[in-house]
């Protein structure tokens, strides 16, 4: 496929064309790094001054890692690259025709090429109360807020055990995909290992962790045996699986399920789905499922060959006819691929259609328990060996963006030995709970129809 760049400078022999990238996630950073290796001037814009490594957010949320283990300042990542200019900038407007983006305070940035890589945001699917009362897990701030809430409910119950009847020790996780399963496993670990040591007056058996999903299997894209393995591990660790039922409403003190169950809780974790970042809807480009911006096979926008969209916000079908999954590895490779197509333009060579090198999918279910389907043939691994693969693949992803692999790998080893980071309640807004009830409910939880599959009434063991 050959595309001609719109800007004559791009073909001239003067200075190379400039590139503006919106978003310093996997896709934006991957693109900037590839371009910087070829000394192309890049302006990289992000509303945060750091790159966040989302696969580790749940470890931050459950106090296993500190913030600086999962986020790296963008200026640190690019401190040696002279052609990359980092700007902390919250973009409010995109004009794809002129390849200009404008910040919330009116500063404009233009380039010969524009790369949009602004990722996703949680999708609450219009569930009443979800946006107001649940804790999503998509950003560093989300993870810190969740950690503050989680620790606060333990502290509150420790101070005043009467609050247990108000749901202080009950957690509800919405969504049984990789994020929901990983959070459930990490929370169960916290309850089973940390609670007895650090909250000695709390009885572990009073704790409840519910995982709710409207489907009938955990870890949807994985194989049947991985579904069963995940259910078995979570069940063993005391997580109550409420499968085949949707969350109908979330209030400040409860969750109502489609099967009639009302669960009293003060901590609801939303892992129910994603949609394109808010900026995508105002760009005026074609949108696919979840509001993702539709791109051509070379990752540029139809009719605007100097505008690329990459990562979670891009909508492109893979060889199986379904959109590429919203994964760090896809985002990193797409960012690098867009850069290669820009470099091809500069060299007067043809562009190429995106091809994803699929290394597999994996999820961690708790200490030493993981599932991995490795390689294109999806060779399946469970348990400690899957955990080792998880560690290896994520270390590779980190080194792909030249991030802190050392801290990550040492965390991986520590994870088996049980070390953890200090659990700080550092977001008072998330930790402030109004324990007065508008309408007291007599039961701590009312369980109606038993879940169709893998449901358990087992309590979380205390040791
Ligand atoms: C909890 C969790 C666990 C995950 N685990 C895995 C995993 O194990 N393996 C895996 O491969 N993938 C995993 N993923 C998915 C993976 O993290 C994403 O697919 C990947 O981060 C997408 O990269 P991206 O660059 O497209 O977007 P992002 O990483 O979201 O980056 C987008 C960037 O754009 C910035 N931005 C957005 N809007 C604006 C704006 N208006 N102005 C300025 N800046 C803006 C944001 O601040 C952000 O830095 C996980 C995701 C989550 C949420």
Coordinates of C-alpha atoms and ligand atoms in Angstrom, one line a residue:
X1 CA 0.0 0.0 0.0
X2 CA 1.5 3.4 -1.0
X3 CA 0.3 6.6 0.5
X4 CA 1.8 10.0 -0.2
X5 CA 2.3 12.4 2.7
X6 CA 0.2 15.5 2.5
X7 CA 3.0 17.9 3.5
X8 CA 5.5 18.7 0.8
X9 CA 8.2 19.1 3.5
X10 CA 7.8 15.4 4.2
X11 CA 9.3 14.6 0.8
X12 CA 11.9 17.4 0.7
X13 CA 15.4 17.1 1.8
X14 CA 15.3 19.9 4.4
X15 CA 14.4 19.1 8.1
X16 CA 12.3 16.0 8.7
X17 CA 8.5 16.5 9.2
X18 CA 7.3 17.0 12.7
X19 CA 4.9 14.7 14.6
X20 CA 2.4 15.5 17.4
X21 CA 1.3 12.6 19.5
X22 CA -1.6 12.8 21.9
X23 CA -1.2 10.2 24.8
X24 CA 1.8 8.8 26.5
X25 CA 0.5 5.3 27.1
X26 CA 1.9 2.2 25.4
X27 CA 0.9 3.3 21.9
X28 CA 2.1 6.9 22.2
X29 CA 5.4 6.0 23.9
X30 CA 6.0 3.2 21.4
X31 CA 5.5 5.6 18.5
X32 CA 7.7 8.3 20.0
X33 CA 10.5 5.9 20.7
X34 CA 10.6 4.5 17.2
X35 CA 10.6 8.1 15.7
X36 CA 13.2 9.3 18.1
X37 CA 15.5 6.5 17.0
X38 CA 15.3 8.1 13.5
X39 CA 15.7 11.7 14.9
X40 CA 12.2 12.8 13.8
X41 CA 11.0 15.8 15.9
X42 CA 8.1 14.7 18.1
X43 CA 5.9 16.6 20.6
X44 CA 4.4 14.1 23.0
X45 CA 1.4 15.4 24.9
X46 CA -0.3 13.9 27.9
X47 CA -2.5 15.2 30.7
X48 CA -0.2 13.4 33.2
X49 CA 3.5 13.9 33.4
X50 CA 3.9 10.1 33.6
X51 CA 3.4 6.9 31.7
X52 CA 1.3 4.4 33.7
X53 CA 1.7 0.7 33.3
X54 CA -1.9 -0.5 33.6
X55 CA -1.3 -4.2 34.0
X56 CA 0.2 -3.5 37.4
X57 CA -2.6 -1.2 38.7
X58 CA -4.3 -3.8 40.7
X59 CA -1.1 -4.5 42.6
X60 CA -1.0 -0.8 43.4
X61 CA -4.7 -0.9 44.4
X62 CA -4.1 -3.8 46.8
X63 CA -0.9 -2.3 48.3
X64 CA 1.5 -4.7 46.7
X65 CA 3.4 -2.1 44.7
X66 CA 4.0 1.6 45.2
X67 CA 3.0 4.3 42.7
X68 CA 6.5 4.8 41.4
X69 CA 6.7 1.1 40.5
X70 CA 3.8 1.4 38.1
X71 CA 4.4 4.9 36.7
X72 CA 7.4 6.5 35.1
X73 CA 7.7 10.2 34.4
X74 CA 7.6 10.7 30.6
X75 CA 10.6 13.1 30.9
X76 CA 12.6 10.3 32.5
X77 CA 11.6 7.8 29.8
X78 CA 12.9 10.3 27.1
X79 CA 15.6 12.0 29.0
X80 CA 18.2 10.9 26.4
X81 CA 16.2 11.6 23.3
X82 CA 16.9 15.1 22.1
X83 CA 14.2 15.2 19.4
X84 CA 11.3 14.4 21.8
X85 CA 9.6 17.3 23.5
X86 CA 7.3 16.4 26.3
X87 CA 4.4 18.7 27.2
X88 CA 2.0 18.1 30.1
X89 CA -1.2 19.1 28.3
X90 CA -4.9 18.2 28.6
X91 CA -6.2 18.1 25.1
X92 CA -9.8 19.3 24.7
X93 CA -10.1 19.6 20.9
X94 CA -8.7 17.9 17.8
X95 CA -8.9 19.2 14.3
X96 CA -7.7 16.3 12.2
X97 CA -7.8 18.3 8.9
X98 CA -5.2 20.8 10.1
X99 CA -3.5 18.2 12.4
X100 CA -3.9 20.6 15.3
X101 CA -4.8 19.8 18.9
X102 CA -5.8 22.4 21.5
X103 CA -5.5 22.2 25.3
X104 CA -8.2 23.0 27.8
X105 CA -6.5 26.3 28.4
X106 CA -6.2 27.2 24.7
X107 CA -2.7 26.2 23.7
X108 CA -2.5 24.7 20.2
X109 CA 0.0 22.2 18.8
X110 CA 0.3 21.3 15.1
X111 CA 2.5 18.8 13.2
X112 CA 3.0 17.4 9.8
X113 CA 1.7 14.2 11.2
X114 CA -0.8 13.7 14.1
X115 CA -1.0 10.5 16.1
X116 CA -4.0 10.0 18.3
X117 CA -3.2 7.5 21.2
X118 CA -5.4 8.6 24.0
X119 CA -6.6 5.2 25.2
X120 CA -9.8 4.2 26.9
X121 CA -12.0 5.1 29.9
X122 CA -14.3 2.9 32.0
X123 CA -17.7 2.0 30.4
X124 CA -20.4 1.9 33.0
X125 CA -23.0 0.9 30.5
X126 CA -25.4 3.4 32.0
X127 CA -25.7 1.3 35.1
X128 CA -27.5 3.5 37.7
X129 CA -25.1 4.7 40.4
X130 CA -22.0 3.1 38.9
X131 CA -20.2 6.2 37.9
X132 CA -20.9 7.9 41.3
X133 CA -20.4 5.0 43.7
X134 CA -18.0 2.5 42.2
X135 CA -14.3 2.5 41.9
X136 CA -13.0 1.9 38.4
X137 CA -9.4 0.7 37.8
X138 CA -8.0 2.4 34.7
X139 CA -5.5 4.9 36.0
X140 CA -2.9 5.5 38.6
X141 CA -5.3 7.8 40.4
X142 CA -8.1 5.2 40.2
X143 CA -5.7 2.6 41.8
X144 CA -4.7 5.0 44.6
X145 CA -8.3 5.9 45.3
X146 CA -9.3 2.3 45.4
X147 CA -6.5 1.5 47.8
X148 CA -7.6 4.3 50.1
X149 CA -11.2 3.1 50.1
X150 CA -10.2 -0.6 50.6
X151 CA -7.9 0.2 53.6
X152 CA -10.4 2.6 55.1
X153 CA -13.2 0.0 55.3
X154 CA -10.8 -2.4 57.0
X155 CA -9.8 0.4 59.4
X156 CA -13.4 1.4 60.0
X157 CA -14.5 -2.2 60.8
X158 CA -11.4 -2.6 63.1
X159 CA -12.4 0.6 65.0
X160 CA -16.1 -0.1 65.2
X161 CA -17.2 -3.7 64.4
X162 CA -20.8 -2.6 64.2
X163 CA -20.0 -1.2 60.8
X164 CA -19.5 -4.8 59.5
X165 CA -23.3 -5.0 59.5
X166 CA -23.3 -2.0 57.2
X167 CA -21.1 -3.8 54.6
X168 CA -17.7 -2.6 55.8
X169 CA -16.1 -5.9 55.1
X170 CA -18.0 -6.8 51.9
X171 CA -16.4 -6.1 48.5
X172 CA -18.2 -6.4 45.2
X173 CA -16.2 -6.7 42.0
X174 CA -18.2 -6.1 38.8
X175 CA -16.8 -8.0 35.8
X176 CA -15.2 -11.4 35.4
X177 CA -12.7 -10.5 32.7
X178 CA -8.9 -10.3 33.4
X179 CA -9.1 -7.1 35.5
X180 CA -12.0 -8.4 37.7
X181 CA -10.3 -11.8 38.2
X182 CA -6.9 -10.2 39.0
X183 CA -8.4 -7.8 41.5
X184 CA -10.5 -10.6 43.1
X185 CA -7.4 -12.8 43.5
X186 CA -5.3 -10.0 44.9
X187 CA -8.0 -8.9 47.3
X188 CA -8.5 -12.5 48.5
X189 CA -4.7 -12.6 49.0
X190 CA -4.8 -9.4 51.1
X191 CA -7.6 -10.8 53.2
X192 CA -6.0 -14.2 53.7
X193 CA -2.4 -13.1 54.3
X194 CA -2.3 -9.4 55.3
X195 CA -5.4 -9.1 57.4
X196 CA -4.4 -11.6 60.1
X197 CA -1.0 -10.0 60.5
X198 CA -2.0 -6.3 60.4
X199 CA -5.6 -6.2 61.5
X200 CA -5.4 -8.6 64.4
X201 CA -8.8 -7.6 65.9
X202 CA -10.7 -8.3 62.7
X203 CA -12.1 -11.7 62.0
X204 CA -11.3 -12.8 58.5
X205 CA -14.5 -14.9 58.3
X206 CA -16.6 -11.7 58.5
X207 CA -15.1 -10.7 55.1
X208 CA -16.9 -11.2 51.8
X209 CA -15.6 -10.8 48.3
X210 CA -18.2 -11.1 45.5
X211 CA -17.4 -11.2 41.9
X212 CA -20.4 -10.5 39.6
X213 CA -20.6 -11.2 35.9
X214 CA -23.6 -11.4 33.6
X215 CA -21.9 -14.2 31.6
X216 CA -21.4 -17.7 32.8
X217 CA -17.6 -18.0 32.6
X218 CA -14.7 -16.0 34.0
X219 CA -11.9 -14.8 31.7
X220 CA -14.1 -14.8 28.5
X221 CA -11.4 -14.9 25.8
X222 CA -9.6 -17.8 27.4
X223 CA -10.3 -21.5 27.0
X224 CA -12.9 -23.5 28.8
X225 CA -10.2 -25.1 31.1
X226 CA -8.8 -21.7 32.0
X227 CA -12.4 -20.6 32.9
X228 CA -12.6 -23.5 35.2
X229 CA -9.2 -23.1 36.7
X230 CA -9.9 -19.4 37.5
X231 CA -13.2 -20.3 39.1
X232 CA -11.5 -23.1 41.2
X233 CA -8.7 -20.8 42.4
X234 CA -11.0 -18.0 43.3
X235 CA -13.5 -20.4 45.0
X236 CA -10.6 -21.9 47.0
X237 CA -9.5 -18.4 48.1
X238 CA -13.0 -17.6 49.3
X239 CA -14.4 -15.4 46.5
X240 CA -18.1 -15.8 45.9
X241 CA -18.9 -16.0 42.2
X242 CA -22.2 -14.5 41.2
X243 CA -22.3 -15.6 37.6
X244 CA -25.1 -15.1 35.0
X245 CA -26.5 -12.1 36.7
X246 CA -26.1 -8.4 35.9
X247 CA -25.6 -5.5 38.3
X248 CA -28.7 -3.4 38.1
X249 CA -27.9 -0.6 40.5
X250 CA -25.2 0.7 42.8
X251 CA -25.8 3.0 45.7
X252 CA -23.5 4.4 48.3
X253 CA -24.2 1.4 50.5
X254 CA -25.4 -1.5 48.3
X255 CA -25.4 -3.3 45.0
X256 CA -28.6 -4.7 43.5
X257 CA -28.2 -7.6 41.2
X258 CA -30.6 -8.7 38.4
X259 CA -31.4 -12.0 40.3
X260 CA -32.8 -10.0 43.2
X261 CA -29.8 -10.2 45.5
X262 CA -29.0 -7.0 47.4
X263 CA -25.5 -6.9 48.8
X264 CA -24.6 -4.3 51.4
X265 CA -21.2 -2.9 50.7
X266 CA -19.0 0.2 50.9
X267 CA -16.5 -0.8 48.2
X268 CA -17.6 -1.7 44.7
X269 CA -14.8 -2.2 42.1
X270 CA -15.8 -1.6 38.5
X271 CA -14.1 -3.8 36.0
X272 CA -17.1 -4.1 33.7
X273 CA -15.7 -2.8 30.5
X274 CA -14.1 0.0 28.5
X275 CA -15.0 2.6 25.9
X276 CA -12.8 5.1 23.9
X277 CA -11.3 8.1 25.7
X278 CA -13.7 11.0 25.9
X279 CA -11.8 13.0 23.3
X280 CA -12.6 10.5 20.6
X281 CA -16.3 11.5 20.4
X282 CA -15.4 15.1 19.4
X283 CA -12.8 14.3 16.7
X284 CA -15.4 14.0 13.9
X285 CA -14.0 10.7 12.6
X286 CA -15.8 7.4 12.1
X287 CA -16.4 5.4 15.3
X288 CA -16.8 1.7 15.8
X289 CA -17.8 -0.4 18.8
X290 CA -17.1 1.3 22.2
X291 CA -16.6 4.6 20.3
X292 CA -13.2 3.5 19.0
X293 CA -12.0 5.5 16.0
X294 CA -12.0 3.5 12.8
X295 CA -8.7 3.3 10.9
X296 CA -7.3 1.9 7.6
X297 CA -5.1 -1.2 7.7
X298 CA -2.0 1.1 7.8
X299 CA -3.5 2.7 11.0
X300 CA -4.2 6.1 9.3
X301 CA -7.6 7.7 9.0
X302 CA -9.5 7.3 5.7
X303 CA -9.0 10.5 3.6
X304 CA -6.4 11.9 6.1
X305 CA -3.2 9.9 5.5
X306 CA -1.2 12.0 7.9
X307 CA -3.5 11.3 10.8
X308 CA -2.9 8.0 12.6
X309 CA -4.9 6.5 15.5
X310 CA -3.3 3.7 17.6
X311 CA -3.8 1.6 20.7
X312 CA -7.0 1.2 22.7
X313 CA -8.7 4.1 20.9
X314 CA -8.2 2.6 17.4
X315 CA -10.8 0.4 15.8
X316 CA -9.3 -2.1 13.3
X317 CA -10.3 -5.6 12.6
X318 CA -7.7 -8.3 12.9
X319 CA -7.4 -11.4 10.6
X320 CA -10.3 -13.1 12.4
X321 CA -12.7 -10.2 11.4
X322 CA -13.0 -8.9 15.0
X323 CA -11.4 -5.7 16.3
X324 CA -7.9 -6.1 17.8
X325 CA -8.2 -6.5 21.6
X326 CA -7.5 -3.6 23.9
X327 CA -4.1 -4.9 25.1
X328 CA -0.8 -3.3 26.0
X329 CA 1.0 -5.4 23.4
X330 CA -1.4 -4.4 20.6
X331 CA -1.1 -0.7 21.6
X332 CA 2.7 -0.9 21.7
X333 CA 3.0 -2.6 18.4
X334 CA 0.5 -0.3 16.7
X335 CA 2.4 2.8 18.0
X336 CA 5.6 1.4 16.7
X337 CA 3.9 0.5 13.4
X338 CA 2.5 3.9 12.8
X339 CA 6.0 5.4 13.4
X340 CA 7.4 2.9 10.8
X341 CA 4.8 4.0 8.3
X342 CA 5.7 7.7 8.9
X343 CA 9.4 6.8 8.4
X344 CA 8.4 5.0 5.2
X345 CA 6.8 8.2 4.0
X346 CA 9.9 10.2 4.8
X347 CA 12.1 7.7 3.0
X348 CA 9.7 7.7 0.0
X349 CA 8.9 4.0 0.5
X350 CA 5.4 2.3 0.7
X351 CA 3.5 1.9 3.9
X352 CA 2.5 -1.5 5.2
X353 CA -0.7 -2.8 6.7
X354 CA -0.5 -3.5 10.5
X355 CA 0.3 -7.0 11.4
X356 CA 0.1 -8.0 15.1
X357 CA 2.7 -10.4 16.5
X358 CA 0.5 -12.2 19.1
X359 CA 2.5 -13.5 22.0
X360 CA -0.7 -14.8 23.8
X361 CA -2.9 -13.8 26.6
X362 CA -2.5 -14.2 30.4
X363 CA -4.1 -13.3 33.7
X364 CA -2.9 -13.6 37.3
X365 CA -5.5 -15.1 39.7
X366 CA -3.6 -14.7 43.0
X367 CA -0.3 -15.6 44.5
X368 CA 1.4 -18.2 42.3
X369 CA -1.8 -18.9 40.3
X370 CA -2.1 -17.7 36.8
X371 CA -3.4 -18.7 33.4
X372 CA -1.5 -18.2 30.2
X373 CA -2.2 -19.0 26.6
X374 CA 1.1 -18.5 24.9
X375 CA 1.9 -18.0 21.2
X376 CA -0.4 -18.0 18.2
X377 CA -1.4 -21.6 18.9
X378 CA -2.5 -20.7 22.4
X379 CA -0.4 -23.2 24.3
X380 CA -2.1 -23.4 27.6
X381 CA -0.3 -23.0 31.0
X382 CA -1.7 -22.9 34.5
X383 CA -0.2 -22.3 38.0
X384 CA 3.4 -21.3 38.8
X385 CA 4.7 -21.7 35.2
X386 CA 1.9 -19.4 33.9
X387 CA 2.9 -16.9 36.6
X388 CA 6.5 -17.1 35.3
X389 CA 5.3 -16.5 31.8
X390 CA 3.1 -13.6 33.0
X391 CA 6.2 -12.1 34.6
X392 CA 8.3 -12.6 31.4
X393 CA 5.7 -11.2 29.0
X394 CA 5.1 -8.1 31.2
X395 CA 8.8 -7.6 31.7
X396 CA 9.1 -7.6 27.9
X397 CA 6.2 -5.2 27.6
X398 CA 8.0 -2.9 30.1
X399 CA 11.3 -3.1 28.3
X400 CA 9.4 -2.4 25.1
X401 CA 8.8 1.1 26.5
X402 CA 12.2 1.0 28.3
X403 CA 10.5 1.3 31.7
X404 CA 11.6 0.0 35.1
X405 CA 12.0 -3.7 34.5
X406 CA 14.3 -4.2 37.5
X407 CA 11.7 -3.1 40.0
X408 CA 9.0 -5.2 38.3
X409 CA 11.1 -8.4 38.3
X410 CA 12.1 -8.0 41.9
X411 CA 8.5 -7.5 42.8
X412 CA 7.7 -10.7 41.0
X413 CA 10.1 -12.6 43.2
X414 CA 9.0 -10.8 46.3
X415 CA 5.4 -11.7 45.5
X416 CA 6.1 -15.3 46.3
X417 CA 7.7 -14.4 49.6
X418 CA 4.8 -12.1 50.6
X419 CA 6.5 -8.7 50.8
X420 CA 4.3 -5.7 50.3
X421 CA 4.4 -2.0 50.0
X422 CA 3.1 0.3 52.7
X423 CA -0.7 0.6 52.6
X424 CA -1.3 4.3 52.6
X425 CA -4.8 6.0 52.9
X426 CA -3.7 9.0 50.9
X427 CA -6.9 10.0 49.1
X428 CA -9.3 11.3 51.8
X429 CA -12.0 11.9 49.2
X430 CA -12.1 8.2 48.4
X431 CA -11.8 7.2 52.1
X432 CA -14.6 9.4 53.4
X433 CA -17.7 7.3 54.0
X434 CA -21.0 8.4 55.3
X435 CA -22.0 5.5 57.6
X436 CA -25.4 6.9 58.4
X437 CA -28.0 5.0 56.4
X438 CA -31.0 6.7 54.7
X439 CA -32.9 3.4 54.9
X440 CA -31.4 0.8 57.1
X441 CA -31.5 -2.8 55.7
X442 CA -31.8 -5.5 58.3
X443 CA -29.7 -8.1 56.5
X444 CA -26.0 -7.6 55.7
X445 CA -26.8 -9.2 52.4
X446 CA -29.8 -10.9 51.1
X447 CA -29.0 -13.7 48.7
X448 CA -31.8 -14.7 46.5
X449 CA -31.5 -17.3 43.8
X450 CA -28.2 -19.2 43.9
X451 CA -25.9 -18.3 41.0
X452 CA -26.1 -20.8 38.1
X453 CA -22.6 -21.9 38.2
X454 CA -19.5 -21.9 40.4
X455 CA -21.3 -20.0 43.2
X456 CA -20.1 -20.6 46.7
X457 CA -21.1 -19.6 50.1
X458 CA -17.7 -20.3 51.5
X459 CA -16.3 -17.5 53.6
X460 CA -12.9 -16.1 53.2
X461 CA -10.5 -18.1 55.4
X462 CA -8.7 -16.0 57.9
X463 CA -5.3 -17.6 57.5
Ligands
LIG1 C1 -6.4 -2.7 35.1 C2 -5.8 -3.1 33.7 C3 -5.0 -4.2 33.5 C4 -4.5 -4.5 32.3 N1 -3.7 -5.6 32.1 C5 -3.2 -5.8 30.9 C6 -2.3 -6.9 30.8 O1 -2.0 -7.7 31.7 N2 -1.7 -7.1 29.5 C7 -2.0 -6.3 28.5 O2 -1.4 -6.5 27.4 N3 -2.8 -5.3 28.6 C8 -3.4 -5.0 29.8 N4 -4.3 -4.0 29.9 C9 -4.7 -3.2 28.7 C10 -3.6 -2.1 28.4 O3 -3.2 -1.5 29.6 C11 -4.1 -1.2 27.4 O4 -4.5 -1.9 26.3 C12 -3.1 -0.1 27.0 O5 -2.7 0.6 28.2 C13 -3.6 0.8 25.9 O6 -2.5 1.6 25.6 P1 -2.9 3.0 24.9 O7 -1.5 3.7 24.7 O8 -3.7 2.9 23.8 O9 -3.7 3.8 26.0 P2 -3.3 4.2 27.5 O10 -2.3 3.4 28.1 O11 -4.6 4.3 28.2 O12 -2.7 5.7 27.3 C14 -3.5 6.8 26.9 C15 -2.8 8.0 27.4 O13 -3.5 9.1 26.9 C16 -3.6 10.2 27.8 N5 -4.8 11.0 27.5 C17 -6.1 10.5 27.3 N6 -6.9 11.6 27.0 C18 -6.1 12.7 27.0 C19 -6.3 14.0 26.7 N7 -7.5 14.5 26.4 N8 -5.3 14.9 26.8 C20 -4.0 14.5 27.1 N9 -3.7 13.2 27.3 C21 -4.7 12.3 27.3 C22 -3.8 9.4 29.1 O14 -3.4 10.2 30.2 C23 -2.8 8.2 28.9 O15 -1.6 8.4 29.4 C24 -4.8 -3.7 31.2 C25 -5.7 -2.5 31.4 C26 -6.2 -2.2 32.6 C27 -7.0 -1.0 32.8

